[in-house]
Amino acid sequence: MQLAGKRAVVTGSNSGIGLGIARELARAGADVVINSFTDEPADHALAAEIAAETGAKVTYIQADMSKPDQCRALIEAAGGCDILVNNAGIQHVARIEEFPGEKWDAIIAINLSSAFHTSAAALPGMYAKGWGRVINISSAHGLTASPYKSAYIAAKHGIVGLSKTTALEAAGKGVTCNAICPGYVLTPIVEKQIPDQMKTHGMDRETVIKEVMLARQPSGEFATVEQMGGTAVFLCSDAAAQITGTTISVDGGWTAL
Ligand code: NAD
């Protein structure tokens, strides 16, 4: 198994892309820590389910990625990690003049600052072992912009910059850092936007998906959580050992337009 003996921590991984990445890392043989801010029986059951399916050791650790001390405590509770996937993220859509200040702060904390705090806690252990992978989940919105998503786009561009700096500091230590930039993936964060878009545009669900959401995705298809997981596993491979400080778009051609 490619990742046998490696421990991965995936932030915000009880749903969507994080869950998809956790599953693929476990399938590749890594022990995986799943995380979110909740502590429900369902969270622990999910870890048990992936463990049963893959044979990997999978545990759930509750930690709120909006809180710097909990970001660092997550890495400590995991016992350090060889693979860190910074994935937790939230969204809010409003014009800048109407964007609530507390929403801006929450998005910057969860989507950007958490990756700084977890990386700060995880990197020393990776340097000591001479091997590590930091994978930050940015977005096509880390490379391009859209109106009404100021905090999200600022955070996702910030994640690309943080990934480059992490890569430079880690260079020569066996540790790489890259950002995956997904286009639209049909997960709860996207699903929640569909009713609003239907109302705003006066369209049915299928038309909103085709003409609004996927308008910028030339493939006309959503990317999948399995594809994000596969990309993360690739970044952990020997073939990717010299890929560092860059972005990998999995966006159906969005950023080629
Ligand atoms: P999602 O809503 O399904 O998942 C978000 C995850 O983050 C959940 O597990 C949630 O519990 C967790 N989370 C939220 N707040 C948290 C907190 N305070 N502490 C810990 N965990 C927290 O959405 P998703 O689409 O799977 O998004 C995952 C990442 O991918 C996000 O960073 C998002 O910006 C990014 N992304 C998504 C898309 C897309 O189209 N779905 C596209 C580009 C980038």
mmCIF file of C-alpha atoms and ligand atoms in Angstrom:
data_model
loop_
_atom_site.group_PDB
_atom_site.id
_atom_site.type_symbol
_atom_site.label_atom_id
_atom_site.label_comp_id
_atom_site.label_asym_id
_atom_site.label_seq_id
_atom_site.Cartn_x
_atom_site.Cartn_y
_atom_site.Cartn_z
ATOM 1 C CA MET A 1 0.000 0.000 0.000
ATOM 2 C CA GLN A 2 1.420 3.308 -1.178
ATOM 3 C CA LEU A 3 0.773 5.246 2.052
ATOM 4 C CA ALA A 4 1.144 2.467 4.650
ATOM 5 C CA GLY A 5 2.749 3.810 7.820
ATOM 6 C CA LYS A 6 1.741 7.425 7.088
ATOM 7 C CA ARG A 7 -0.685 9.375 9.265
ATOM 8 C CA ALA A 8 -2.962 11.938 7.615
ATOM 9 C CA VAL A 9 -5.027 14.686 9.201
ATOM 10 C CA VAL A 10 -7.802 16.144 7.032
ATOM 11 C CA THR A 11 -9.540 19.220 8.468
ATOM 12 C CA GLY A 12 -13.280 19.625 7.851
ATOM 13 C CA SER A 13 -13.678 16.056 6.653
ATOM 14 C CA ASN A 14 -17.054 14.814 7.889
ATOM 15 C CA SER A 15 -18.574 15.811 4.546
ATOM 16 C CA GLY A 16 -17.871 16.732 0.932
ATOM 17 C CA ILE A 17 -14.352 17.081 -0.477
ATOM 18 C CA GLY A 18 -12.611 16.499 2.874
ATOM 19 C CA LEU A 19 -14.482 13.224 3.319
ATOM 20 C CA GLY A 20 -13.630 12.205 -0.250
ATOM 21 C CA ILE A 21 -9.948 12.930 0.368
ATOM 22 C CA ALA A 22 -9.966 11.114 3.735
ATOM 23 C CA ARG A 23 -11.510 8.057 2.068
ATOM 24 C CA GLU A 24 -8.966 7.949 -0.792
ATOM 25 C CA LEU A 25 -6.019 8.424 1.597
ATOM 26 C CA ALA A 26 -7.337 5.534 3.726
ATOM 27 C CA ARG A 27 -7.783 3.407 0.583
ATOM 28 C CA ALA A 28 -4.122 4.152 -0.239
ATOM 29 C CA GLY A 29 -3.152 2.752 3.182
ATOM 30 C CA ALA A 30 -2.729 5.854 5.360
ATOM 31 C CA ASP A 31 -4.086 6.110 8.888
ATOM 32 C CA VAL A 32 -6.503 9.032 8.787
ATOM 33 C CA VAL A 33 -7.839 11.546 11.287
ATOM 34 C CA ILE A 34 -11.224 12.958 10.314
ATOM 35 C CA ASN A 35 -12.226 16.300 11.805
ATOM 36 C CA SER A 36 -15.000 18.823 12.167
ATOM 37 C CA PHE A 37 -16.307 21.190 14.840
ATOM 38 C CA THR A 38 -19.135 18.825 15.843
ATOM 39 C CA ASP A 39 -18.855 15.802 18.135
ATOM 40 C CA GLU A 40 -21.829 13.656 17.165
ATOM 41 C CA PRO A 41 -22.141 9.857 17.222
ATOM 42 C CA ALA A 42 -22.464 10.119 13.414
ATOM 43 C CA ASP A 43 -18.962 11.659 13.199
ATOM 44 C CA HIS A 44 -17.394 8.702 15.018
ATOM 45 C CA ALA A 45 -19.571 6.247 13.072
ATOM 46 C CA LEU A 46 -18.229 7.732 9.838
ATOM 47 C CA ALA A 47 -14.657 7.088 10.967
ATOM 48 C CA ALA A 48 -15.588 3.503 11.889
ATOM 49 C CA GLU A 49 -17.265 3.026 8.507
ATOM 50 C CA ILE A 50 -14.177 4.148 6.556
ATOM 51 C CA ALA A 51 -11.952 2.007 8.771
ATOM 52 C CA ALA A 52 -14.131 -1.044 8.094
ATOM 53 C CA GLU A 53 -14.198 -0.318 4.364
ATOM 54 C CA THR A 54 -10.460 0.276 3.937
ATOM 55 C CA GLY A 55 -8.752 -1.586 6.775
ATOM 56 C CA ALA A 56 -6.968 1.655 7.729
ATOM 57 C CA LYS A 57 -6.935 3.127 11.233
ATOM 58 C CA VAL A 58 -9.435 5.991 11.064
ATOM 59 C CA THR A 59 -10.315 8.202 14.022
ATOM 60 C CA TYR A 60 -12.482 11.280 14.491
ATOM 61 C CA ILE A 61 -11.146 14.260 16.454
ATOM 62 C CA GLN A 62 -13.398 17.244 17.157
ATOM 63 C CA ALA A 63 -11.729 20.663 16.786
ATOM 64 C CA ASP A 64 -13.114 24.019 15.657
ATOM 65 C CA MET A 65 -10.944 25.404 12.853
ATOM 66 C CA SER A 66 -12.119 28.954 13.612
ATOM 67 C CA LYS A 67 -10.093 28.772 16.867
ATOM 68 C CA PRO A 68 -6.269 28.956 16.581
ATOM 69 C CA ASP A 69 -5.645 26.945 19.771
ATOM 70 C CA GLN A 70 -7.974 24.162 18.584
ATOM 71 C CA CYS A 71 -6.195 24.026 15.196
ATOM 72 C CA ARG A 72 -2.914 23.393 16.949
ATOM 73 C CA ALA A 73 -4.522 21.018 19.489
ATOM 74 C CA LEU A 74 -5.894 18.904 16.621
ATOM 75 C CA ILE A 75 -2.382 18.151 15.373
ATOM 76 C CA GLU A 76 -1.201 17.422 18.910
ATOM 77 C CA ALA A 77 -4.150 15.100 19.617
ATOM 78 C CA ALA A 78 -3.434 13.269 16.349
ATOM 79 C CA GLY A 79 0.153 12.682 17.547
ATOM 80 C CA GLY A 80 1.487 14.751 14.638
ATOM 81 C CA CYS A 81 1.007 13.838 10.993
ATOM 82 C CA ASP A 82 2.907 13.014 7.819
ATOM 83 C CA ILE A 83 0.143 14.313 5.548
ATOM 84 C CA LEU A 84 -1.819 17.457 6.405
ATOM 85 C CA VAL A 85 -4.822 18.383 4.285
ATOM 86 C CA ASN A 86 -6.217 21.824 5.100
ATOM 87 C CA ASN A 87 -9.732 21.565 3.735
ATOM 88 C CA ALA A 88 -12.213 23.102 6.227
ATOM 89 C CA GLY A 89 -14.142 25.899 4.604
ATOM 90 C CA ILE A 90 -17.339 27.939 4.664
ATOM 91 C CA GLN A 91 -18.950 30.389 2.247
ATOM 92 C CA HIS A 92 -21.050 33.555 2.439
ATOM 93 C CA VAL A 93 -22.365 35.480 -0.546
ATOM 94 C CA ALA A 94 -23.120 39.238 -0.346
ATOM 95 C CA ARG A 95 -21.999 42.548 -1.836
ATOM 96 C CA ILE A 96 -19.022 44.085 -0.005
ATOM 97 C CA GLU A 97 -21.189 46.953 1.333
ATOM 98 C CA GLU A 98 -23.582 44.430 2.892
ATOM 99 C CA PHE A 99 -21.077 41.724 3.877
ATOM 100 C CA PRO A 100 -21.330 41.201 7.682
ATOM 101 C CA GLY A 101 -17.975 41.844 9.376
ATOM 102 C CA GLU A 102 -18.343 38.722 11.518
ATOM 103 C CA LYS A 103 -18.838 36.584 8.371
ATOM 104 C CA TRP A 104 -15.648 38.064 6.888
ATOM 105 C CA ASP A 105 -13.759 37.211 10.103
ATOM 106 C CA ALA A 106 -15.154 33.657 10.246
ATOM 107 C CA ILE A 107 -14.288 32.908 6.606
ATOM 108 C CA ILE A 108 -10.736 34.244 6.964
ATOM 109 C CA ALA A 109 -10.294 32.258 10.212
ATOM 110 C CA ILE A 110 -11.646 28.922 8.915
ATOM 111 C CA ASN A 111 -10.623 29.063 5.229
ATOM 112 C CA LEU A 112 -7.178 30.679 5.667
ATOM 113 C CA SER A 113 -5.798 31.160 9.187
ATOM 114 C CA SER A 114 -6.539 27.562 10.263
ATOM 115 C CA ALA A 115 -4.098 26.314 7.601
ATOM 116 C CA PHE A 116 -1.373 28.538 9.070
ATOM 117 C CA HIS A 117 -1.975 27.212 12.602
ATOM 118 C CA THR A 118 -2.180 23.504 11.666
ATOM 119 C CA SER A 119 0.893 23.841 9.433
ATOM 120 C CA ALA A 120 2.847 25.545 12.221
ATOM 121 C CA ALA A 121 1.991 22.629 14.521
ATOM 122 C CA ALA A 122 2.620 19.857 11.959
ATOM 123 C CA LEU A 123 5.755 20.989 10.092
ATOM 124 C CA PRO A 124 8.346 20.377 12.855
ATOM 125 C CA GLY A 125 7.382 16.668 13.014
ATOM 126 C CA MET A 126 7.555 16.377 9.204
ATOM 127 C CA TYR A 127 11.002 18.042 9.152
ATOM 128 C CA ALA A 128 12.231 15.656 11.866
ATOM 129 C CA LYS A 129 11.150 12.650 9.752
ATOM 130 C CA GLY A 130 12.427 14.127 6.481
ATOM 131 C CA TRP A 131 9.086 13.461 4.771
ATOM 132 C CA GLY A 132 5.806 15.309 4.646
ATOM 133 C CA ARG A 133 2.996 16.555 2.472
ATOM 134 C CA VAL A 134 0.921 19.671 3.109
ATOM 135 C CA ILE A 135 -2.060 19.888 0.766
ATOM 136 C CA ASN A 136 -4.152 23.029 0.987
ATOM 137 C CA ILE A 137 -7.584 23.094 -0.602
ATOM 138 C CA SER A 138 -7.918 26.384 -2.431
ATOM 139 C CA SER A 139 -10.362 26.825 -5.329
ATOM 140 C CA ALA A 140 -10.711 28.095 -8.888
ATOM 141 C CA HIS A 141 -11.617 31.130 -6.781
ATOM 142 C CA GLY A 142 -8.021 31.121 -5.503
ATOM 143 C CA LEU A 143 -6.936 32.018 -9.040
ATOM 144 C CA THR A 144 -9.896 34.006 -10.384
ATOM 145 C CA ALA A 145 -12.672 36.104 -8.837
ATOM 146 C CA SER A 146 -16.451 36.400 -8.932
ATOM 147 C CA PRO A 147 -18.603 39.148 -7.434
ATOM 148 C CA TYR A 148 -20.206 38.821 -3.975
ATOM 149 C CA LYS A 149 -17.674 36.313 -2.580
ATOM 150 C CA SER A 150 -15.060 38.794 -1.288
ATOM 151 C CA ALA A 151 -14.024 36.961 1.892
ATOM 152 C CA TYR A 152 -13.945 33.524 0.253
ATOM 153 C CA ILE A 153 -11.892 34.763 -2.694
ATOM 154 C CA ALA A 154 -9.493 36.686 -0.455
ATOM 155 C CA ALA A 155 -9.011 33.567 1.700
ATOM 156 C CA LYS A 156 -8.574 31.234 -1.274
ATOM 157 C CA HIS A 157 -6.004 33.557 -2.913
ATOM 158 C CA GLY A 158 -4.322 33.747 0.511
ATOM 159 C CA ILE A 159 -4.113 29.956 0.687
ATOM 160 C CA VAL A 160 -2.221 29.921 -2.623
ATOM 161 C CA GLY A 161 0.308 32.410 -1.202
ATOM 162 C CA LEU A 162 0.633 30.472 2.054
ATOM 163 C CA SER A 163 1.231 27.277 0.049
ATOM 164 C CA LYS A 164 4.086 28.913 -1.883
ATOM 165 C CA THR A 165 5.754 30.213 1.287
ATOM 166 C CA THR A 166 5.337 26.859 3.052
ATOM 167 C CA ALA A 167 6.926 25.153 0.027
ATOM 168 C CA LEU A 168 9.930 27.481 0.060
ATOM 169 C CA GLU A 169 10.513 27.041 3.794
ATOM 170 C CA ALA A 170 10.128 23.242 3.470
ATOM 171 C CA ALA A 171 12.282 22.893 0.340
ATOM 172 C CA GLY A 172 15.129 20.403 0.722
ATOM 173 C CA LYS A 173 13.542 18.813 3.810
ATOM 174 C CA GLY A 174 11.519 16.120 2.015
ATOM 175 C CA VAL A 175 8.339 18.114 2.607
ATOM 176 C CA THR A 176 6.177 19.551 -0.170
ATOM 177 C CA CYS A 177 3.233 21.923 -0.081
ATOM 178 C CA ASN A 178 0.738 22.536 -2.858
ATOM 179 C CA ALA A 179 -2.766 23.861 -3.308
ATOM 180 C CA ILE A 180 -5.513 21.931 -5.093
ATOM 181 C CA CYS A 181 -7.892 24.319 -6.876
ATOM 182 C CA PRO A 182 -11.239 22.599 -7.485
ATOM 183 C CA GLY A 183 -13.879 24.006 -9.772
ATOM 184 C CA TYR A 184 -17.492 23.269 -8.837
ATOM 185 C CA VAL A 185 -17.954 19.991 -6.945
ATOM 186 C CA LEU A 186 -21.508 19.033 -5.935
ATOM 187 C CA THR A 187 -21.089 18.980 -2.131
ATOM 188 C CA PRO A 188 -23.253 20.454 0.673
ATOM 189 C CA ILE A 189 -21.514 23.885 0.401
ATOM 190 C CA VAL A 190 -22.639 24.059 -3.264
ATOM 191 C CA GLU A 191 -25.999 22.324 -2.771
ATOM 192 C CA LYS A 192 -26.949 25.056 -0.249
ATOM 193 C CA GLN A 193 -26.426 27.748 -2.925
ATOM 194 C CA ILE A 194 -28.864 26.171 -5.415
ATOM 195 C CA PRO A 195 -32.217 27.322 -3.869
ATOM 196 C CA ASP A 196 -30.940 30.940 -3.610
ATOM 197 C CA GLN A 197 -29.707 30.868 -7.196
ATOM 198 C CA MET A 198 -33.078 29.411 -8.324
ATOM 199 C CA LYS A 199 -34.854 32.331 -6.614
ATOM 200 C CA THR A 200 -32.409 34.999 -7.844
ATOM 201 C CA HIS A 201 -32.499 33.825 -11.451
ATOM 202 C CA GLY A 202 -36.092 32.524 -11.550
ATOM 203 C CA MET A 203 -34.837 29.202 -12.913
ATOM 204 C CA ASP A 204 -35.414 25.539 -12.085
ATOM 205 C CA ARG A 205 -32.681 23.423 -10.496
ATOM 206 C CA GLU A 206 -31.344 21.882 -13.708
ATOM 207 C CA THR A 207 -31.156 25.253 -15.493
ATOM 208 C CA VAL A 208 -29.359 26.897 -12.547
ATOM 209 C CA ILE A 209 -26.809 24.070 -12.492
ATOM 210 C CA LYS A 210 -26.221 24.190 -16.251
ATOM 211 C CA GLU A 211 -26.479 27.889 -17.028
ATOM 212 C CA VAL A 212 -25.332 29.563 -13.801
ATOM 213 C CA MET A 213 -23.103 27.230 -11.791
ATOM 214 C CA LEU A 214 -21.384 25.343 -14.598
ATOM 215 C CA ALA A 215 -21.331 28.309 -16.980
ATOM 216 C CA ARG A 216 -17.664 28.861 -16.138
ATOM 217 C CA GLN A 217 -16.755 25.164 -16.152
ATOM 218 C CA PRO A 218 -16.178 24.339 -19.854
ATOM 219 C CA SER A 219 -16.514 20.574 -19.305
ATOM 220 C CA GLY A 220 -20.137 21.223 -18.284
ATOM 221 C CA GLU A 221 -19.719 18.681 -15.486
ATOM 222 C CA PHE A 222 -19.131 18.920 -11.753
ATOM 223 C CA ALA A 223 -15.744 17.657 -10.553
ATOM 224 C CA THR A 224 -16.090 14.857 -7.979
ATOM 225 C CA VAL A 225 -14.840 14.298 -4.447
ATOM 226 C CA GLU A 226 -13.182 11.076 -5.657
ATOM 227 C CA GLN A 227 -11.156 13.122 -8.161
ATOM 228 C CA MET A 228 -10.037 15.449 -5.343
ATOM 229 C CA GLY A 229 -9.037 12.401 -3.297
ATOM 230 C CA GLY A 230 -7.127 10.921 -6.225
ATOM 231 C CA THR A 231 -5.275 14.202 -6.740
ATOM 232 C CA ALA A 232 -4.319 14.272 -3.036
ATOM 233 C CA VAL A 233 -3.044 10.680 -3.215
ATOM 234 C CA PHE A 234 -0.995 11.606 -6.299
ATOM 235 C CA LEU A 235 0.545 14.573 -4.420
ATOM 236 C CA CYS A 236 1.621 12.079 -1.730
ATOM 237 C CA SER A 237 3.348 9.825 -4.276
ATOM 238 C CA ASP A 238 7.054 9.704 -5.135
ATOM 239 C CA ALA A 239 6.150 10.971 -8.614
ATOM 240 C CA ALA A 240 5.083 14.247 -6.961
ATOM 241 C CA ALA A 241 8.156 14.675 -4.754
ATOM 242 C CA GLN A 242 9.397 17.624 -6.850
ATOM 243 C CA ILE A 243 5.974 19.201 -7.253
ATOM 244 C CA THR A 244 5.909 21.940 -4.642
ATOM 245 C CA GLY A 245 4.770 25.523 -4.238
ATOM 246 C CA THR A 246 2.250 25.269 -7.028
ATOM 247 C CA THR A 247 -1.448 24.911 -7.733
ATOM 248 C CA ILE A 248 -3.210 21.966 -9.350
ATOM 249 C CA SER A 249 -6.516 22.893 -10.962
ATOM 250 C CA VAL A 250 -9.225 20.223 -11.050
ATOM 251 C CA ASP A 251 -11.817 22.496 -12.588
ATOM 252 C CA GLY A 252 -13.038 21.177 -15.949
ATOM 253 C CA GLY A 253 -11.148 23.979 -17.715
ATOM 254 C CA TRP A 254 -12.493 26.951 -15.666
ATOM 255 C CA THR A 255 -9.117 28.692 -15.324
ATOM 256 C CA ALA A 256 -8.197 28.098 -18.995
ATOM 257 C CA LEU A 257 -10.976 30.428 -20.134
HETATM 258 P P1 NAD B 1 -18.718 21.031 2.775
HETATM 259 O O1 NAD B 1 -19.611 22.074 3.358
HETATM 260 O O2 NAD B 1 -19.296 19.725 2.373
HETATM 261 O O3 NAD B 1 -17.490 20.738 3.706
HETATM 262 C C1 NAD B 1 -16.913 21.682 4.541
HETATM 263 C C2 NAD B 1 -16.307 20.952 5.694
HETATM 264 O O4 NAD B 1 -15.705 21.895 6.567
HETATM 265 C C3 NAD B 1 -17.357 20.173 6.512
HETATM 266 O O5 NAD B 1 -16.829 18.921 6.889
HETATM 267 C C4 NAD B 1 -17.557 21.072 7.724
HETATM 268 O O6 NAD B 1 -17.963 20.338 8.860
HETATM 269 C C5 NAD B 1 -16.163 21.623 7.876
HETATM 270 N N1 NAD B 1 -16.106 22.832 8.685
HETATM 271 C C6 NAD B 1 -16.812 23.978 8.535
HETATM 272 N N2 NAD B 1 -16.513 24.837 9.529
HETATM 273 C C7 NAD B 1 -15.600 24.220 10.319
HETATM 274 C C8 NAD B 1 -14.924 24.580 11.507
HETATM 275 N N3 NAD B 1 -15.131 25.752 12.110
HETATM 276 N N4 NAD B 1 -14.062 23.679 12.050
HETATM 277 C C9 NAD B 1 -13.863 22.471 11.474
HETATM 278 N N5 NAD B 1 -14.476 22.075 10.352
HETATM 279 C C10 NAD B 1 -15.334 22.942 9.782
HETATM 280 O O7 NAD B 1 -18.028 21.743 1.517
HETATM 281 P P2 NAD B 1 -16.938 21.225 0.460
HETATM 282 O O8 NAD B 1 -17.416 21.640 -0.866
HETATM 283 O O9 NAD B 1 -16.594 19.815 0.706
HETATM 284 O O10 NAD B 1 -15.716 22.170 0.822
HETATM 285 C C11 NAD B 1 -14.476 21.695 1.265
HETATM 286 C C12 NAD B 1 -13.383 22.656 0.836
HETATM 287 O O11 NAD B 1 -13.316 22.675 -0.584
HETATM 288 C C13 NAD B 1 -13.636 24.089 1.285
HETATM 289 O O12 NAD B 1 -12.418 24.680 1.679
HETATM 290 C C14 NAD B 1 -14.171 24.737 0.027
HETATM 291 O O13 NAD B 1 -13.932 26.117 -0.001
HETATM 292 C C15 NAD B 1 -13.352 24.003 -1.035
HETATM 293 N N6 NAD B 1 -13.916 24.079 -2.378
HETATM 294 C C16 NAD B 1 -15.141 23.557 -2.657
HETATM 295 C C17 NAD B 1 -15.633 23.642 -3.954
HETATM 296 C C18 NAD B 1 -16.961 23.059 -4.338
HETATM 297 O O14 NAD B 1 -17.434 23.311 -5.459
HETATM 298 N N7 NAD B 1 -17.605 22.268 -3.508
HETATM 299 C C19 NAD B 1 -14.883 24.262 -4.949
HETATM 300 C C20 NAD B 1 -13.650 24.793 -4.618
HETATM 301 C C21 NAD B 1 -13.170 24.687 -3.336
#
